[in-house]
Structures are given as C-alpha cells and as structure tokens.
mmCIF file of C-alpha atoms and ligand atoms in Angstrom:
data_model
loop_
_atom_site.group_PDB
_atom_site.id
_atom_site.type_symbol
_atom_site.label_atom_id
_atom_site.label_comp_id
_atom_site.label_asym_id
_atom_site.label_seq_id
_atom_site.Cartn_x
_atom_site.Cartn_y
_atom_site.Cartn_z
ATOM 1 C CA MET X 947 -8.856 10.709 -29.944
ATOM 2 C CA ASN X 948 -10.514 12.829 -27.692
ATOM 3 C CA ILE X 949 -8.601 12.692 -24.185
ATOM 4 C CA ALA X 950 -9.278 14.540 -20.941
ATOM 5 C CA PHE X 951 -6.057 14.816 -18.620
ATOM 6 C CA ILE X 952 -6.543 15.397 -15.078
ATOM 7 C CA GLY X 953 -3.609 16.105 -12.795
ATOM 8 C CA LEU X 954 -1.215 18.317 -14.803
ATOM 9 C CA GLY X 955 1.784 18.300 -12.278
ATOM 10 C CA ASN X 956 5.496 17.333 -13.113
ATOM 11 C CA MET X 957 4.320 14.192 -14.746
ATOM 12 C CA GLY X 958 1.065 14.861 -16.272
ATOM 13 C CA ALA X 959 1.719 18.148 -17.902
ATOM 14 C CA PRO X 960 4.569 16.890 -20.202
ATOM 15 C CA MET X 961 2.498 13.643 -20.858
ATOM 16 C CA ALA X 962 -0.494 15.580 -22.093
ATOM 17 C CA LEU X 963 1.772 17.707 -24.132
ATOM 18 C CA ASN X 964 3.077 14.647 -25.814
ATOM 19 C CA LEU X 965 -0.319 13.596 -26.702
ATOM 20 C CA LEU X 966 -1.343 16.911 -28.024
ATOM 21 C CA LYS X 967 1.908 17.014 -30.237
ATOM 22 C CA ALA X 968 0.981 13.737 -31.481
ATOM 23 C CA GLY X 969 -2.433 15.313 -33.057
ATOM 24 C CA HIS X 970 -4.940 14.216 -30.084
ATOM 25 C CA THR X 971 -7.358 16.654 -28.661
ATOM 26 C CA VAL X 972 -6.554 17.128 -25.135
ATOM 27 C CA THR X 973 -8.677 18.973 -22.585
ATOM 28 C CA GLY X 974 -6.653 19.212 -19.131
ATOM 29 C CA PHE X 975 -7.974 19.785 -15.430
ATOM 30 C CA ASP X 976 -5.948 20.684 -12.329
ATOM 31 C CA THR X 977 -6.730 22.166 -8.961
ATOM 32 C CA PHE X 978 -3.633 24.171 -9.263
ATOM 33 C CA ALA X 979 -1.238 23.912 -12.136
ATOM 34 C CA THR X 980 -2.061 25.672 -15.247
ATOM 35 C CA PRO X 981 0.554 24.565 -17.766
ATOM 36 C CA ASP X 982 1.267 26.485 -21.036
ATOM 37 C CA GLY X 983 -0.160 25.071 -24.073
ATOM 38 C CA ILE X 984 -3.074 22.706 -22.813
ATOM 39 C CA ASP X 985 -6.748 23.928 -23.044
ATOM 40 C CA LEU X 986 -8.172 23.800 -19.401
ATOM 41 C CA ALA X 987 -11.798 22.763 -18.217
ATOM 42 C CA ALA X 988 -13.504 24.465 -15.378
ATOM 43 C CA THR X 989 -14.369 21.040 -13.537
ATOM 44 C CA ALA X 990 -12.848 17.557 -13.893
ATOM 45 C CA GLY X 991 -16.346 16.407 -14.853
ATOM 46 C CA GLU X 992 -16.519 18.952 -17.731
ATOM 47 C CA ALA X 993 -13.144 17.673 -19.236
ATOM 48 C CA ALA X 994 -14.157 14.376 -18.965
ATOM 49 C CA ALA X 995 -17.783 14.521 -20.548
ATOM 50 C CA THR X 996 -16.860 14.350 -24.279
ATOM 51 C CA ALA X 997 -13.629 12.212 -23.811
ATOM 52 C CA ASP X 998 -13.004 8.765 -25.367
ATOM 53 C CA VAL X 999 -10.324 8.532 -22.608
ATOM 54 C CA VAL X 1000 -9.704 10.074 -19.252
ATOM 55 C CA ILE X 1001 -6.287 9.837 -17.951
ATOM 56 C CA THR X 1002 -5.553 10.844 -14.328
ATOM 57 C CA MET X 1003 -2.069 11.501 -12.950
ATOM 58 C CA LEU X 1004 -2.364 12.665 -9.283
ATOM 59 C CA PRO X 1005 -0.640 12.427 -6.079
ATOM 60 C CA ASN X 1006 -2.390 9.542 -4.043
ATOM 61 C CA GLY X 1007 -5.320 7.032 -3.906
ATOM 62 C CA THR X 1008 -7.513 9.310 -1.857
ATOM 63 C CA ILE X 1009 -7.432 12.056 -4.087
ATOM 64 C CA LEU X 1010 -8.032 9.415 -6.947
ATOM 65 C CA ARG X 1011 -11.200 8.009 -5.588
ATOM 66 C CA ALA X 1012 -12.446 11.849 -5.177
ATOM 67 C CA VAL X 1013 -11.884 12.671 -8.504
ATOM 68 C CA ALA X 1014 -13.210 9.144 -10.060
ATOM 69 C CA ALA X 1015 -16.469 9.709 -8.124
ATOM 70 C CA GLU X 1016 -16.991 12.999 -10.036
ATOM 71 C CA VAL X 1017 -15.619 11.983 -13.205
ATOM 72 C CA ILE X 1018 -17.025 8.556 -13.789
ATOM 73 C CA PRO X 1019 -20.840 9.698 -13.772
ATOM 74 C CA ALA X 1020 -19.903 12.298 -16.335
ATOM 75 C CA MET X 1021 -18.198 10.096 -18.923
ATOM 76 C CA LYS X 1022 -19.694 8.758 -22.237
ATOM 77 C CA PRO X 1023 -20.660 5.076 -22.270
ATOM 78 C CA GLY X 1024 -17.796 2.765 -23.538
ATOM 79 C CA ALA X 1025 -14.889 5.443 -22.715
ATOM 80 C CA VAL X 1026 -12.140 4.432 -20.743
ATOM 81 C CA PHE X 1027 -10.903 5.607 -17.372
ATOM 82 C CA CYS X 1028 -7.090 5.146 -17.166
ATOM 83 C CA ASP X 1029 -5.229 6.143 -14.176
ATOM 84 C CA CYS X 1030 -1.428 6.403 -14.525
ATOM 85 C CA SER X 1031 -0.781 7.677 -10.769
ATOM 86 C CA THR X 1032 1.001 5.669 -8.180
ATOM 87 C CA VAL X 1033 -1.677 4.474 -5.738
ATOM 88 C CA ASP X 1034 -2.370 1.924 -3.401
ATOM 89 C CA VAL X 1035 -3.710 -1.306 -5.073
ATOM 90 C CA ASP X 1036 -7.036 -1.094 -3.057
ATOM 91 C CA SER X 1037 -7.852 2.241 -4.523
ATOM 92 C CA ALA X 1038 -6.937 1.177 -8.019
ATOM 93 C CA LYS X 1039 -9.216 -1.822 -7.831
ATOM 94 C CA ALA X 1040 -12.179 0.106 -6.391
ATOM 95 C CA VAL X 1041 -12.159 2.906 -8.949
ATOM 96 C CA ALA X 1042 -11.766 0.076 -11.627
ATOM 97 C CA GLU X 1043 -14.865 -1.732 -10.330
ATOM 98 C CA GLN X 1044 -16.934 1.805 -10.055
ATOM 99 C CA ALA X 1045 -15.927 2.525 -13.868
ATOM 100 C CA VAL X 1046 -16.918 -1.140 -15.012
ATOM 101 C CA ALA X 1047 -20.180 -0.795 -13.204
ATOM 102 C CA ALA X 1048 -20.824 2.384 -15.001
ATOM 103 C CA GLY X 1049 -20.285 0.879 -18.396
ATOM 104 C CA LEU X 1050 -16.842 2.210 -18.937
ATOM 105 C CA GLY X 1051 -13.421 0.398 -19.585
ATOM 106 C CA ALA X 1052 -10.785 0.952 -16.635
ATOM 107 C CA LEU X 1053 -7.127 0.644 -16.650
ATOM 108 C CA ASP X 1054 -4.283 1.107 -13.774
ATOM 109 C CA ALA X 1055 -1.236 2.026 -15.634
ATOM 110 C CA PRO X 1056 1.395 3.610 -13.561
ATOM 111 C CA VAL X 1057 4.784 4.538 -14.963
ATOM 112 C CA SER X 1058 8.437 4.256 -14.418
ATOM 113 C CA GLY X 1059 10.749 6.618 -16.116
ATOM 114 C CA GLY X 1060 10.299 9.905 -14.034
ATOM 115 C CA VAL X 1061 9.948 13.484 -15.277
ATOM 116 C CA GLY X 1062 12.631 13.001 -17.783
ATOM 117 C CA GLY X 1063 10.871 10.011 -19.216
ATOM 118 C CA ALA X 1064 7.518 11.856 -19.249
ATOM 119 C CA ALA X 1065 8.833 14.852 -21.184
ATOM 120 C CA ALA X 1066 10.789 12.438 -23.652
ATOM 121 C CA GLY X 1067 7.833 10.086 -24.170
ATOM 122 C CA THR X 1068 9.972 7.173 -22.914
ATOM 123 C CA LEU X 1069 7.873 5.955 -20.024
ATOM 124 C CA THR X 1070 7.161 2.347 -19.160
ATOM 125 C CA PHE X 1071 3.615 1.490 -18.629
ATOM 126 C CA MET X 1072 2.243 -1.312 -16.183
ATOM 127 C CA VAL X 1073 -1.069 -1.904 -16.956
ATOM 128 C CA GLY X 1074 -3.636 -3.896 -15.207
ATOM 129 C CA GLY X 1075 -7.250 -4.160 -16.719
ATOM 130 C CA SER X 1076 -9.333 -5.785 -19.568
ATOM 131 C CA ASP X 1077 -7.858 -6.504 -22.888
ATOM 132 C CA ALA X 1078 -10.386 -4.146 -24.545
ATOM 133 C CA ALA X 1079 -9.445 -1.324 -22.391
ATOM 134 C CA PHE X 1080 -5.876 -1.989 -23.044
ATOM 135 C CA ALA X 1081 -6.279 -2.134 -26.706
ATOM 136 C CA THR X 1082 -8.062 1.240 -26.769
ATOM 137 C CA VAL X 1083 -5.293 3.096 -24.757
ATOM 138 C CA GLN X 1084 -2.405 1.320 -26.164
ATOM 139 C CA PRO X 1085 -1.841 3.929 -28.883
ATOM 140 C CA LEU X 1086 -1.565 6.604 -26.411
ATOM 141 C CA PHE X 1087 0.924 4.445 -24.376
ATOM 142 C CA GLU X 1088 3.049 4.307 -27.511
ATOM 143 C CA ILE X 1089 2.989 8.109 -27.743
ATOM 144 C CA MET X 1090 3.747 8.761 -24.018
ATOM 145 C CA GLY X 1091 6.109 5.701 -23.435
ATOM 146 C CA GLN X 1092 8.515 3.218 -25.174
ATOM 147 C CA LYS X 1093 6.711 0.079 -23.633
ATOM 148 C CA ALA X 1094 3.653 -1.137 -22.046
ATOM 149 C CA VAL X 1095 3.182 -4.292 -20.454
ATOM 150 C CA HIS X 1096 -0.267 -5.624 -19.812
ATOM 151 C CA CYS X 1097 0.281 -7.269 -16.549
ATOM 152 C CA GLY X 1098 -3.291 -8.796 -15.862
ATOM 153 C CA ALA X 1099 -6.548 -7.673 -14.433
ATOM 154 C CA SER X 1100 -7.208 -4.428 -12.688
ATOM 155 C CA GLY X 1101 -4.772 -3.735 -9.784
ATOM 156 C CA ALA X 1102 -1.848 -5.867 -11.585
ATOM 157 C CA GLY X 1103 -0.281 -2.618 -12.765
ATOM 158 C CA GLN X 1104 0.093 -1.171 -9.328
ATOM 159 C CA ALA X 1105 1.149 -4.745 -7.968
ATOM 160 C CA ALA X 1106 4.029 -4.688 -10.683
ATOM 161 C CA LYS X 1107 5.148 -0.980 -9.856
ATOM 162 C CA ILE X 1108 5.332 -1.445 -6.065
ATOM 163 C CA CYS X 1109 6.974 -4.904 -6.309
ATOM 164 C CA ASN X 1110 9.610 -3.194 -8.705
ATOM 165 C CA ASN X 1111 10.130 -0.357 -6.336
ATOM 166 C CA MET X 1112 10.443 -2.300 -3.247
ATOM 167 C CA ILE X 1113 13.356 -4.132 -5.032
ATOM 168 C CA LEU X 1114 14.711 -0.874 -6.045
ATOM 169 C CA GLY X 1115 14.643 0.592 -2.641
ATOM 170 C CA VAL X 1116 16.126 -2.509 -0.886
ATOM 171 C CA THR X 1117 18.994 -2.807 -3.755
ATOM 172 C CA MET X 1118 19.941 0.959 -3.180
ATOM 173 C CA ILE X 1119 20.163 0.489 0.409
ATOM 174 C CA ALA X 1120 22.201 -2.633 0.106
ATOM 175 C CA THR X 1121 24.559 -0.918 -2.662
ATOM 176 C CA CYS X 1122 25.144 2.174 -0.265
ATOM 177 C CA GLU X 1123 25.958 0.393 2.790
ATOM 178 C CA ALA X 1124 28.196 -2.053 1.066
ATOM 179 C CA PHE X 1125 30.056 1.290 -0.492
ATOM 180 C CA ALA X 1126 30.038 2.817 3.027
ATOM 181 C CA LEU X 1127 31.545 -0.685 4.380
ATOM 182 C CA ALA X 1128 34.075 -0.780 1.676
ATOM 183 C CA ASP X 1129 35.372 2.836 2.677
ATOM 184 C CA LYS X 1130 35.849 1.868 6.232
ATOM 185 C CA LEU X 1131 37.794 -1.216 5.002
ATOM 186 C CA GLY X 1132 40.006 1.029 2.934
ATOM 187 C CA LEU X 1133 38.977 -0.281 -0.395
ATOM 188 C CA ASP X 1134 38.991 2.273 -3.296
ATOM 189 C CA ARG X 1135 35.670 3.155 -4.614
ATOM 190 C CA GLN X 1136 36.596 2.702 -8.023
ATOM 191 C CA LYS X 1137 37.841 -0.585 -7.511
ATOM 192 C CA MET X 1138 34.891 -1.628 -5.507
ATOM 193 C CA TYR X 1139 32.552 -0.461 -8.555
ATOM 194 C CA ASP X 1140 35.140 -2.283 -10.888
ATOM 195 C CA VAL X 1141 34.599 -5.667 -9.007
ATOM 196 C CA VAL X 1142 31.002 -5.407 -8.114
ATOM 197 C CA SER X 1143 29.616 -4.093 -11.436
ATOM 198 C CA THR X 1144 30.862 -7.171 -13.190
ATOM 199 C CA SER X 1145 30.347 -9.496 -10.317
ATOM 200 C CA SER X 1146 27.493 -11.330 -8.701
ATOM 201 C CA GLY X 1147 26.411 -8.188 -6.518
ATOM 202 C CA TYR X 1148 25.835 -6.089 -10.023
ATOM 203 C CA SER X 1149 22.399 -4.524 -10.039
ATOM 204 C CA TRP X 1150 20.539 -1.581 -11.444
ATOM 205 C CA THR X 1151 21.479 0.739 -8.771
ATOM 206 C CA MET X 1152 25.118 -0.111 -8.909
ATOM 207 C CA ASN X 1153 25.484 -0.327 -12.578
ATOM 208 C CA ALA X 1154 23.037 2.325 -14.062
ATOM 209 C CA TYR X 1155 22.468 4.730 -11.138
ATOM 210 C CA THR X 1156 25.815 4.498 -9.226
ATOM 211 C CA PRO X 1157 25.283 6.135 -5.843
ATOM 212 C CA ALA X 1158 29.028 7.172 -5.282
ATOM 213 C CA PRO X 1159 30.152 10.401 -6.904
ATOM 214 C CA GLY X 1160 32.604 10.085 -9.722
ATOM 215 C CA VAL X 1161 32.250 6.506 -10.219
ATOM 216 C CA GLY X 1162 30.238 4.250 -12.582
ATOM 217 C CA ALA X 1163 27.406 5.555 -14.165
ATOM 218 C CA LYS X 1164 26.554 9.335 -14.363
ATOM 219 C CA SER X 1165 23.690 9.757 -11.745
ATOM 220 C CA PRO X 1166 22.381 12.122 -9.180
ATOM 221 C CA ALA X 1167 25.381 11.335 -6.963
ATOM 222 C CA ASP X 1168 27.509 13.466 -9.583
ATOM 223 C CA ASN X 1169 25.225 16.649 -8.945
ATOM 224 C CA ASP X 1170 24.914 16.799 -5.342
ATOM 225 C CA TYR X 1171 22.390 14.148 -4.990
ATOM 226 C CA LYS X 1172 19.752 16.523 -6.379
ATOM 227 C CA PRO X 1173 16.835 14.298 -7.636
ATOM 228 C CA GLY X 1174 16.434 12.288 -9.947
ATOM 229 C CA PHE X 1175 14.103 10.159 -7.971
ATOM 230 C CA ALA X 1176 13.456 11.879 -4.576
ATOM 231 C CA ALA X 1177 13.857 10.042 -1.319
ATOM 232 C CA GLU X 1178 10.126 10.681 -0.440
ATOM 233 C CA LEU X 1179 8.995 9.601 -3.579
ATOM 234 C CA MET X 1180 10.745 6.320 -2.887
ATOM 235 C CA LEU X 1181 9.306 6.207 0.532
ATOM 236 C CA LYS X 1182 5.757 6.913 -0.907
ATOM 237 C CA ASP X 1183 6.258 3.484 -3.002
ATOM 238 C CA LEU X 1184 7.775 1.557 0.131
ATOM 239 C CA ARG X 1185 4.762 2.482 2.194
ATOM 240 C CA LEU X 1186 2.445 1.349 -0.763
ATOM 241 C CA SER X 1187 4.575 -1.997 -0.854
ATOM 242 C CA GLN X 1188 4.068 -2.476 2.807
ATOM 243 C CA GLN X 1189 0.338 -1.482 2.751
ATOM 244 C CA ALA X 1190 -0.324 -4.041 0.033
ATOM 245 C CA ALA X 1191 1.814 -6.639 1.840
ATOM 246 C CA GLU X 1192 -0.193 -6.120 4.766
ATOM 247 C CA SER X 1193 -3.473 -6.629 3.018
ATOM 248 C CA ALA X 1194 -2.329 -9.616 1.229
ATOM 249 C CA ASP X 1195 -0.730 -11.135 4.330
ATOM 250 C CA ALA X 1196 2.816 -11.384 2.607
ATOM 251 C CA ASP X 1197 6.051 -11.689 4.634
ATOM 252 C CA THR X 1198 8.508 -8.735 3.352
ATOM 253 C CA PRO X 1199 11.147 -8.169 6.100
ATOM 254 C CA MET X 1200 13.582 -6.523 3.669
ATOM 255 C CA GLY X 1201 10.661 -4.054 2.264
ATOM 256 C CA GLN X 1202 9.566 -3.202 5.883
ATOM 257 C CA LEU X 1203 13.235 -2.306 6.933
ATOM 258 C CA ALA X 1204 13.799 -0.200 3.703
ATOM 259 C CA ALA X 1205 10.377 1.686 4.500
ATOM 260 C CA ALA X 1206 11.507 2.151 7.925
ATOM 261 C CA LEU X 1207 14.945 3.524 6.806
ATOM 262 C CA TYR X 1208 13.687 5.868 4.179
ATOM 263 C CA GLU X 1209 10.963 7.013 6.566
ATOM 264 C CA THR X 1210 13.742 8.020 9.230
ATOM 265 C CA PHE X 1211 15.931 9.664 6.425
ATOM 266 C CA VAL X 1212 12.986 11.741 5.078
ATOM 267 C CA ASP X 1213 11.168 12.453 8.245
ATOM 268 C CA LYS X 1214 14.035 13.001 10.721
ATOM 269 C CA GLU X 1215 17.246 13.457 9.015
ATOM 270 C CA ASP X 1216 18.094 15.398 5.789
ATOM 271 C CA GLY X 1217 16.784 13.321 3.352
ATOM 272 C CA LYS X 1218 13.875 15.379 2.008
ATOM 273 C CA GLY X 1219 14.538 16.815 -1.246
ATOM 274 C CA MET X 1220 17.267 14.630 -1.929
ATOM 275 C CA ASP X 1221 17.794 11.844 -4.302
ATOM 276 C CA PHE X 1222 17.100 8.314 -2.913
ATOM 277 C CA SER X 1223 20.859 7.530 -3.534
ATOM 278 C CA ALA X 1224 21.725 10.047 -0.824
ATOM 279 C CA MET X 1225 21.555 6.936 1.324
ATOM 280 C CA LEU X 1226 25.345 6.577 0.751
ATOM 281 C CA PRO X 1227 26.424 10.031 2.335
ATOM 282 C CA ARG X 1228 23.955 8.945 5.229
ATOM 283 C CA PHE X 1229 25.823 5.660 5.872
ATOM 284 C CA GLU X 1230 29.167 7.301 5.434
ATOM 285 C CA LYS X 1231 28.614 9.596 8.303
ATOM 286 C CA ARG X 1232 27.485 6.717 10.531
ATOM 287 C CA SER X 1233 29.121 4.219 12.926
ATOM 288 C CA ARG X 1234 27.748 0.671 13.902
ATOM 289 C CA GLY X 1235 26.438 1.458 17.317
HETATM 290 P P1 NAD N 1759 2.712 16.567 -8.908
HETATM 291 O O1 NAD N 1759 2.446 16.599 -7.325
HETATM 292 O O2 NAD N 1759 3.774 17.494 -9.553
HETATM 293 O O3 NAD N 1759 1.543 16.580 -9.661
HETATM 294 C C1 NAD N 1759 0.219 16.177 -9.407
HETATM 295 C C2 NAD N 1759 -0.933 17.141 -9.700
HETATM 296 O O4 NAD N 1759 -2.022 16.657 -9.349
HETATM 297 C C3 NAD N 1759 -0.521 18.616 -9.185
HETATM 298 O O5 NAD N 1759 -0.398 19.381 -10.281
HETATM 299 C C4 NAD N 1759 -2.026 18.764 -8.215
HETATM 300 O O6 NAD N 1759 -2.255 20.243 -8.514
HETATM 301 C C5 NAD N 1759 -2.921 18.132 -9.041
HETATM 302 N N1 NAD N 1759 -4.120 17.653 -8.349
HETATM 303 C C6 NAD N 1759 -4.181 17.363 -7.108
HETATM 304 N N2 NAD N 1759 -5.608 17.021 -6.798
HETATM 305 C C7 NAD N 1759 -6.304 17.352 -7.832
HETATM 306 C C8 NAD N 1759 -7.639 17.344 -7.948
HETATM 307 N N3 NAD N 1759 -8.625 16.763 -7.115
HETATM 308 N N4 NAD N 1759 -8.107 17.223 -9.342
HETATM 309 C C9 NAD N 1759 -7.040 17.493 -10.318
HETATM 310 N N5 NAD N 1759 -5.608 17.913 -9.962
HETATM 311 C C10 NAD N 1759 -5.240 17.572 -8.803
HETATM 312 O O7 NAD N 1759 3.309 14.883 -8.730
HETATM 313 P P2 NAD N 1759 3.899 14.122 -10.089
HETATM 314 O O8 NAD N 1759 5.325 14.307 -9.947
HETATM 315 O O9 NAD N 1759 3.337 14.569 -11.412
HETATM 316 O O10 NAD N 1759 3.299 12.631 -9.848
HETATM 317 C C11 NAD N 1759 2.124 12.192 -10.190
HETATM 318 C C12 NAD N 1759 2.139 10.765 -10.079
HETATM 319 O O11 NAD N 1759 2.985 9.937 -10.661
HETATM 320 C C13 NAD N 1759 2.266 10.239 -8.512
HETATM 321 O O12 NAD N 1759 1.219 9.388 -8.162
HETATM 322 C C14 NAD N 1759 3.577 10.013 -8.356
HETATM 323 O O13 NAD N 1759 3.794 8.922 -7.412
HETATM 324 C C15 NAD N 1759 3.786 9.304 -9.944
HETATM 325 N N6 NAD N 1759 4.932 9.002 -10.355
HETATM 326 C C16 NAD N 1759 5.893 10.209 -10.241
HETATM 327 C C17 NAD N 1759 7.283 10.099 -10.648
HETATM 328 C C18 NAD N 1759 8.212 11.249 -10.508
HETATM 329 O O14 NAD N 1759 9.401 11.242 -10.746
HETATM 330 N N7 NAD N 1759 7.801 12.639 -10.307
HETATM 331 C C19 NAD N 1759 7.564 8.905 -11.393
HETATM 332 C C20 NAD N 1759 6.817 8.073 -11.381
HETATM 333 C C21 NAD N 1759 5.449 8.049 -10.936
#
C-alpha cells in the first residue's frame, strides 16, 4: 500500500519503519523530526495526496484537528484517514466526521504498548470506525502490532484507551499507597508482594509492573524509575478521561482523584520525567497530615 505517515516522533518513527520493512511505500511528514530511512514530503498535504491510508501519530487533539483540516481535502477518494494518537473523544469524532463527509474512510486507533511495542511491532490497537475502513487498515495493524480490537463506531477506540488508562492510573496509585502503608506497618515488601500478587489485591500494576525496586516483576522501579511510561503521559490520559467524563456526564470520583494526584506529582513535585510508578517513593516520603 501507499502510506502517508504524519508525526514521526518516539512512536510514529518506529511504526513507520515497520511498515516500510514489510514492503509498503511510506512517505512521512513531521514539523520537526527527520528520522533516518523514511522519505519525507515537504507538507502533510503532499504526503497524503497519493496515499491509500494516511496514519497520524501526533501529540494532541488540537494538532490532530489542524493536520486533518490540511490533509483531508488533499486525500484521494476512498482512502482511509487513520489516527493512532491518543486524543480527546470529541476531536476523534470531529475529525472522523470531516473525513467521512469528504468521501473517505476514518478510524481512531490509539495504541497501548509504548515505545518498546512500537519498535517491536507488538502494539495493541483499539479501533473506532466503519467495518470497511477497519478491513482496509487491518493488514497494517498486523504489522505494527500484535492485536487490533474493533471497538465500535468513531470515538470507540479513544473511549477504550482512556477507560483502560483510568483503571491503570487508579490501580497504580492504590498499589503504591498500599506498599507505603505496608512499610509503615513493618511488613517486608517481598512478603507483601508474595501475598498480594496471589490474592484478591493482584493487578497488572502489582504483578507485571511492580512499583517496588527488587520485588516482583522487573520494571522501571529497578531502573531508578526512568520511564517506561512517564508520569506526564499518565496525566495526559487521566485528563482526557475526565474531559470525556464531563462531556458524557459520568461520575468518576477515583479517576478525578487520580488525575489530581498525578497533576500535583508532575507540576508541583519531582514527577516530571519519572515513570508513573514513582508514586511509590512519593508516598514513602509522606505522612498522613
Ligand atoms: P512525540 O512528541 O515523540 O511525537 C509527536 C510528533 O509529532 C513529533 O515528532 C512532532 O514534531 C510531531 N508534530 C507535532 N505537530 C505536528 C504537525 N502539525 N504536523 C506534523 N507533525 C507534527 O510523541 P509520541 O511519544 O510519539 O506520542 C505520539 C502519540 O502517541 C501521543 O498522542 C501519545 O499520547 C501517544 N502514545 C504515546 C505512548 C508513548 O509511550 N510514548 C504510548 C501510547 C500512546
């Protein structure tokens, strides 16, 4: 296929390279990045003009809307606009509506798996949009990832992503505060892990991403809490979850609290640039008052 890839940052560049390696033609565009091995166009519109599929991997919904406004009118009829960024549900739906109105297919297809998953081609895609558009892009999802779930209509991919990450943020905080409480109660961390990881408190954060150094799964905690999944990206996703909850009038008190805690951690404490599991040393240092 002829693919335009717009947004060649930490995630986009390795995803584009995997498509290239699999034999597809890839033309890239980025306002800043110039990754090796990818042919670049002078503008996003130029990259998109001959593409069967345009993939975007951009920082946020405002930038996505601006790029879509330039790219959609340049695309050939029947092509598919596939956004893989993590953005707000309203922007995802607005861009998809614009694409469909222009006679194009449209998908929102955010990913989980991080930079490691992008390089290894093992991402999970959560996809919203029509059956036909999903069928067109599925072979590309199979190259860039190990799983693509068609979640429903436009916006459903972003909805799945932020609901998952709201659980992740809340669960990480709960796991870290429980470790800090266990410390103060004189419970050995290894014993705490041995019990919880095989009891009803088990979770992905406890079992697969243990936030305590030297205990449980190998994780960023064993590497001075270098990301991994940075606290500011967790904050971004928690904010998106709360924006969506406001817009849908959903009561999400734990998500709201998790967003506020990560905001304090990133903006006012030393959380910026740390892995999101560095909530544990944060709690360790604190007392109740
Ligand atoms: P990044 O900042 O490394 O890459 C974004 C790229 O977009 C940059 O190279 C930037 O120059 C480019 N860009 C900005 N404005 C542009 C424009 N108008 N036209 C063309 N290019 C433009 O970010 P990333 O880590 O690659 O993340 C991309 C998206 O993936 C984000 O939405 C993020 O939330 C999501 N995501 C990231 C991770 C992760 O672990 N990094 C995991 C899952 C999802």
